[in-house]
Coordinates of C-alpha atoms (C1' of nucleotides) in Angstrom, one line a residue:
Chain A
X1 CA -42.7 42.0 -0.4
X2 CA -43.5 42.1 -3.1
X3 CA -46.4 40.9 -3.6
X4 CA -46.4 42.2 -7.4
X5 CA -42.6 41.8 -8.7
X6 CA -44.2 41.4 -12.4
X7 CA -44.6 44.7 -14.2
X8 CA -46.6 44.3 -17.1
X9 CA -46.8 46.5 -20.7
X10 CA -49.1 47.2 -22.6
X11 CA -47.7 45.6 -25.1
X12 CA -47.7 42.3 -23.5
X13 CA -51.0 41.9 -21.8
X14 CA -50.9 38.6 -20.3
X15 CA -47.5 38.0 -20.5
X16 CA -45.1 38.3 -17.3
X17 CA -42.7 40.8 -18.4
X18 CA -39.8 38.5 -17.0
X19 CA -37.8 39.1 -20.3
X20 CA -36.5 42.1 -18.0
X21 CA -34.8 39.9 -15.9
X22 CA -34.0 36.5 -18.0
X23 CA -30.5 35.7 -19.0
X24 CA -29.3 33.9 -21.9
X25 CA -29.2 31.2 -20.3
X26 CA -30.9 28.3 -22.1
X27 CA -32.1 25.1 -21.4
X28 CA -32.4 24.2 -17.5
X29 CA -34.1 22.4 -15.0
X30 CA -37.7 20.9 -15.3
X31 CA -39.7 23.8 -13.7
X32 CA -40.4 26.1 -16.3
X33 CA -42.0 28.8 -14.1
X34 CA -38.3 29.2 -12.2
X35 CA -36.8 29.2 -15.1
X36 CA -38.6 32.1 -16.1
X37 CA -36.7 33.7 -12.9
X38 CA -33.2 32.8 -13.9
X39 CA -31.6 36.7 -13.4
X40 CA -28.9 38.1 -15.1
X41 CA -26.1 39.4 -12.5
X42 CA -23.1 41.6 -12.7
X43 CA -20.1 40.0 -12.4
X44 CA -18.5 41.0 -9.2
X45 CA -14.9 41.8 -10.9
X46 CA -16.9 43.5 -14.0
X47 CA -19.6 45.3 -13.1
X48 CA -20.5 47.3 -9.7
X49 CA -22.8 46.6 -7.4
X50 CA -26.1 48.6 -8.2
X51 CA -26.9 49.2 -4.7
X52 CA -24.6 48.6 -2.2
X53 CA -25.6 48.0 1.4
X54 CA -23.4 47.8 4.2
X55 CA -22.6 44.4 5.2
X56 CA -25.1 43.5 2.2
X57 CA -22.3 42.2 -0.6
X58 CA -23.7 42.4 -3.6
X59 CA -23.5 38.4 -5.2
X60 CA -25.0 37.2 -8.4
X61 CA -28.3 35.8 -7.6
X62 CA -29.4 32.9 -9.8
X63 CA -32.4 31.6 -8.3
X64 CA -32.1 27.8 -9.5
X65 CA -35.1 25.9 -11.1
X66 CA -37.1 23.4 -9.2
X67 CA -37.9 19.8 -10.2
X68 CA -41.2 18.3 -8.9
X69 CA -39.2 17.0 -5.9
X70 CA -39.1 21.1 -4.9
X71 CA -35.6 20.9 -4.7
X72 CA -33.1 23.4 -6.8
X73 CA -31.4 21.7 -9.6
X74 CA -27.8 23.2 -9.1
X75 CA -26.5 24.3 -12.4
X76 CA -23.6 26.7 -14.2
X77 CA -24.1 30.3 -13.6
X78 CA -24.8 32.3 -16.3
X79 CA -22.0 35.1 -16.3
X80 CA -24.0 38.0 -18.3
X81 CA -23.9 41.8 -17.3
X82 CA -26.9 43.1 -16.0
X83 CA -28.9 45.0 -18.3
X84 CA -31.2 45.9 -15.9
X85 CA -31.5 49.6 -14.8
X86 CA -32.4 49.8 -11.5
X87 CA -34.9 52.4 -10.1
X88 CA -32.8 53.7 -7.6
X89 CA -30.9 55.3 -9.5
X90 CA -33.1 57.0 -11.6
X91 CA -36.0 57.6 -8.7
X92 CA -39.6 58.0 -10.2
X93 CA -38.1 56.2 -13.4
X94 CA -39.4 52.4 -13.0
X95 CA -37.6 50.2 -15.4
X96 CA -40.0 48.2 -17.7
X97 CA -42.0 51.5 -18.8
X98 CA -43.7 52.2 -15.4
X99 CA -46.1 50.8 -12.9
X100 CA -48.2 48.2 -14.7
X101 CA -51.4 49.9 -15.6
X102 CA -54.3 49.0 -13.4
X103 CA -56.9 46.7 -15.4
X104 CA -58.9 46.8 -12.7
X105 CA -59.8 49.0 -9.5
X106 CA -57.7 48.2 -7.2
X107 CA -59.4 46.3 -4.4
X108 CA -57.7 48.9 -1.7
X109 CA -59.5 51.7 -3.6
X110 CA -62.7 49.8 -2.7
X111 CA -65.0 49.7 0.4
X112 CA -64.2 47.2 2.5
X113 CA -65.9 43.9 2.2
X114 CA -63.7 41.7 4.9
X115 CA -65.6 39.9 7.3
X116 CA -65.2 40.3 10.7
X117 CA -62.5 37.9 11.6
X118 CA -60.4 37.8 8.8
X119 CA -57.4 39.0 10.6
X120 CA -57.1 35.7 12.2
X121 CA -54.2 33.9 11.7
X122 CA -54.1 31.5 8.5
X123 CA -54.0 28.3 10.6
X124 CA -56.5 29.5 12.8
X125 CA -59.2 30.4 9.9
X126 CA -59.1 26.7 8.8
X127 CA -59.3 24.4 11.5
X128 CA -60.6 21.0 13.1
X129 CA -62.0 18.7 10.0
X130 CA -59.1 16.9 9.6
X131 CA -57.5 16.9 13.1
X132 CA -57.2 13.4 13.4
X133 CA -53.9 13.4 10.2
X134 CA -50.5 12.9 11.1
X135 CA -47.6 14.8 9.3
X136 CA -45.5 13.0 7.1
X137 CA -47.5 13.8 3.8
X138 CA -50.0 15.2 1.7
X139 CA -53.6 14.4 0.9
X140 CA -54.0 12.6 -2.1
X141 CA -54.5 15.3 -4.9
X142 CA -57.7 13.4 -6.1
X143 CA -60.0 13.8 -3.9
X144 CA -62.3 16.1 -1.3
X145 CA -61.6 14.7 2.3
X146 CA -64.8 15.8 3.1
X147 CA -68.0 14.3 2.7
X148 CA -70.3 15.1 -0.2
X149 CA -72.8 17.1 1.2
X150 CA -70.4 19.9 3.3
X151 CA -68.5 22.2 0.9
X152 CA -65.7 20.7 -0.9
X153 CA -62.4 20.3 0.9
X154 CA -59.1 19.1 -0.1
X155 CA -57.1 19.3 3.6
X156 CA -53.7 18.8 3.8
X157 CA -51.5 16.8 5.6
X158 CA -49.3 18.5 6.9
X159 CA -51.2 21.2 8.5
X160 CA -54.7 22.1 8.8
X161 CA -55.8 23.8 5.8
X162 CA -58.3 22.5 3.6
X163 CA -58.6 24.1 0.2
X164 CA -61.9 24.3 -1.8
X165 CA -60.2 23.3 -5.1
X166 CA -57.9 20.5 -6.1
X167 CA -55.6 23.8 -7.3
X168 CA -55.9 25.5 -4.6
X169 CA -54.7 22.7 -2.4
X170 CA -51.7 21.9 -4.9
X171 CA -50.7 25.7 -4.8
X172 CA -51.0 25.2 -0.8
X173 CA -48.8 22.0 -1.1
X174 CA -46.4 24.3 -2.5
X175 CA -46.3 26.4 0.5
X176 CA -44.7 23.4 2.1
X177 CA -42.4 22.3 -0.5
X178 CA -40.9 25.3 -1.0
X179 CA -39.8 24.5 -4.6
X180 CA -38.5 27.4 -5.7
X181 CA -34.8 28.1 -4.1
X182 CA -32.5 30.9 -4.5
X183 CA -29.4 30.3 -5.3
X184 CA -27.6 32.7 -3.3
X185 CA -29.0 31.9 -0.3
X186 CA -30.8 29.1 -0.6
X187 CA -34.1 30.8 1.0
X188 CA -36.9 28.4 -0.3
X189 CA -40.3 29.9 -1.4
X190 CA -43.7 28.6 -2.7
X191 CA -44.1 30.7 -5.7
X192 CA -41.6 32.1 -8.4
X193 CA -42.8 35.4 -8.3
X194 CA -42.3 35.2 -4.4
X195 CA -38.6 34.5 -5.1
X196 CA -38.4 37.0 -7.4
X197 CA -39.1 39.6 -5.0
X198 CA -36.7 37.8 -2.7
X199 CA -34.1 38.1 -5.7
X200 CA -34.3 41.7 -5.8
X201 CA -33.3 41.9 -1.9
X202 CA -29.7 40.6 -3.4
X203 CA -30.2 42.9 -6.4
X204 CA -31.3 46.2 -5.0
X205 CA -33.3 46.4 -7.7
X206 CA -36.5 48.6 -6.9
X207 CA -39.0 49.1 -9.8
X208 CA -41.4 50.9 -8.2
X209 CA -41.1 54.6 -7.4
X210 CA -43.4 56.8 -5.4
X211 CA -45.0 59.3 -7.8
X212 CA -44.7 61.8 -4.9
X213 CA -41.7 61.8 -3.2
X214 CA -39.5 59.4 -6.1
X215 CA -38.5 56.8 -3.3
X216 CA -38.3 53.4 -5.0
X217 CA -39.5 50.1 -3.5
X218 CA -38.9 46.4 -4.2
X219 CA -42.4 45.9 -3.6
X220 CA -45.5 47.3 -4.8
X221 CA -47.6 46.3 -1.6
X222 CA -44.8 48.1 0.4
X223 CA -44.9 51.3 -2.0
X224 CA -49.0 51.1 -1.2
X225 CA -47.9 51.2 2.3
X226 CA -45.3 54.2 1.6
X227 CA -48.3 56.3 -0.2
X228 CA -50.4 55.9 3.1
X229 CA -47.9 58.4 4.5
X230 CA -48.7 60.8 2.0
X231 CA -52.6 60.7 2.6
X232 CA -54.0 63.1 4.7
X233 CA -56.3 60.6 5.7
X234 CA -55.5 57.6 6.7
X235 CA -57.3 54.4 5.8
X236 CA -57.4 53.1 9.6
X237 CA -59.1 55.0 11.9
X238 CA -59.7 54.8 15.9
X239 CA -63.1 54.2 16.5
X240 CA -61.9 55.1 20.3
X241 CA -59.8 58.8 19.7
X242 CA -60.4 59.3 15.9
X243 CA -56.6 59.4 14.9
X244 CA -55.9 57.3 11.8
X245 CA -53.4 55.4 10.9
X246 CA -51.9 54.2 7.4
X247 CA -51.8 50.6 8.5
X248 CA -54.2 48.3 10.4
X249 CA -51.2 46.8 12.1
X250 CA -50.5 50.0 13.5
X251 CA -54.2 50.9 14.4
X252 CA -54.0 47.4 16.2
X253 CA -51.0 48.5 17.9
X254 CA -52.7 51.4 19.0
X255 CA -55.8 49.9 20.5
X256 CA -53.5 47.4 22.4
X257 CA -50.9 49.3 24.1
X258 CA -53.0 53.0 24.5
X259 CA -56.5 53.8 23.4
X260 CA -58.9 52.0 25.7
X261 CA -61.7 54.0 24.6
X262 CA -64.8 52.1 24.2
X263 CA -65.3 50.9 20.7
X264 CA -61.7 51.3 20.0
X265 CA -61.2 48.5 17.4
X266 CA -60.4 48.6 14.1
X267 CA -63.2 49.6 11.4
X268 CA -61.5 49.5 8.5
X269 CA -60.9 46.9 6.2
Chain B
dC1 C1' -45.3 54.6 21.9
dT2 C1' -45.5 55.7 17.1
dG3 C1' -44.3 55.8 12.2
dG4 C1' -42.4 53.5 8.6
dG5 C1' -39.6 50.2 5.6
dG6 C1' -38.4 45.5 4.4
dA7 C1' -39.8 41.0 3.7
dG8 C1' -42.8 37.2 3.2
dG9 C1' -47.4 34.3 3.1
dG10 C1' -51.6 33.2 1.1
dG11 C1' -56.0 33.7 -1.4
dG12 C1' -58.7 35.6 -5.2
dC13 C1' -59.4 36.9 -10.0
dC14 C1' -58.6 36.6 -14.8
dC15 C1' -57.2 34.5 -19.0
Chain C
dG1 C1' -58.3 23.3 -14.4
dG2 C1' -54.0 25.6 -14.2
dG3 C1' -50.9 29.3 -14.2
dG4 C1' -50.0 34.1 -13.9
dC5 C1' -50.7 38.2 -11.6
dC6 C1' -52.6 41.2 -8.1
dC7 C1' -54.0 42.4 -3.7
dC8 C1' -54.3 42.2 1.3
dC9 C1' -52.2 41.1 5.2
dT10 C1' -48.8 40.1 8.9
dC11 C1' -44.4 40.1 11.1
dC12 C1' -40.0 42.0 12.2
dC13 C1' -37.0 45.6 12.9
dC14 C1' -35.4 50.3 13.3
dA15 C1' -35.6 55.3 14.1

DNA sequence: CTGGGGAGGGGGCCC
DNA sequence: GGGGCCCCCTCCCCA
């Protein structure tokens, strides 16, 4: 998913282009982020569903704001038609102008620079220094747990990470307290924009369309995936028989369950 | 076994 | 320092 729901224009640089998705709906609850991801919805008895699934009803989806507590603050639901287009109906056509222009090159365009071992499991990467905590609560959010001379580290309590940075470890809380809820399902998540994506699994709403073949994805990441199949070469090669694949999960796959040929691991990033 | 889509997690960079 | 945004990655499932 998503991992970029946000398209940007050029005409708002630096500002989340959530207008595309915000309802009239004023006022609300205490997190102002959320409320940034209050959808408009069609009305079941007015409008028709954008893109019906089977067994996938189509329901208004009104993520509800958080409060500090990272709990939804129930509220009225907004009853405005959805003004939003959605892509799949016009394949290639994203809403919101198009893909938001790269400012940067993108770091998959770039040579790799993970370290070896960076496919570790998150919990495994960070481990040890703070074995000793029980679960029950966080760190206090003013202080390293570490001692001056290591590297600064902000561990949590309720698992084993241990930021760098008093931010990092509050957006790392966050992963735990799950404030931001959706109201249709009630599917908790750590960031807006990660709801936002989940949103558009009720919405059908795809903004981003593949330039070559005009299939439309939810997610950006998973329409970076989708262009792999269009390369000739793939970015994931077998050191052990040479055939590439579009994604190091299925390289890894590979190498486990067939190619046994010395040196058959995975090279690229 | 392979290819691919859907969904989600988490860290880094920039403003 | 914090928030927004982007990217990489993984897992699951299905054909």
């Amino acid at each position: 998913m998503p991992r970029s729901f946000l398209v940007k224009t050029h005409s708002s640089h630096r500002v989340p282009n959530y207008g595309q998705l915000e309802t009239q709906r004023g006022g609300s609850g205490s997190c102002a982020a959320c409320d940034r991801l209050l959808l408009p919805f069609q009305r079941p008895d007015t409008a028709a569903p954008a893109a019906p699934q089977d067994g996938d009803p189509i329901v208004p989806c009104l993520p509800l704001p958080c409060n500090d507590e990272g709990w939804g603050v129930p509220g009225p639901a907004p009853l405005e038609p959805n003004p939003v287009p959605h892509s799949s109906q016009v394949p290639g056509a994203p809403p919101g102008g198009s893909v938001r222009p790269l400012q940067r090159p993108p770091r998959w365009l770039l040579p790799p620079t993970r370290a070896p071992g960076a496919d570790e499991a998150p919990g495994q990467q960070l481990g040890g220094e703070d074995g000793g905590q029980a679960p029950g609560g966080f760190h206090s959010l003013d202080g390293p747990g570490a001692s001056p001379a290591a590297p600064r580290a902000f561990p949590c309590r309720l698992c084993e990470k241990a930021p760098t940075s008093l931010g990092a470890l509050k957006l790392h809380v966050r992963t735990h307290t799950l404030p931001c809820v959706c109201a249709v399902c009630g599917k908790a998540f750590s960031r807006p924009w990660l709801l936002q994506g989940h949103v558009r699994t009720h919405t059908g709403e795809k903004p981003y369309a593949c330039p070559h073949c005009g299939r439309a994805f939810a997610d950006r990441s998973n329409l970076r995936a989708h262009l792999q199949t269009h390369a000739n070469t793939k970015r994931f090669p077998c050191t052990g028989c040479a055939k590439t694949f579009s994604r190091g999960s299925l390289l890894a796959r590979h190498v486990e369950s067939g190619c046994l040929a010395p040196g058959s691991r995975r090279s690229a990033p």
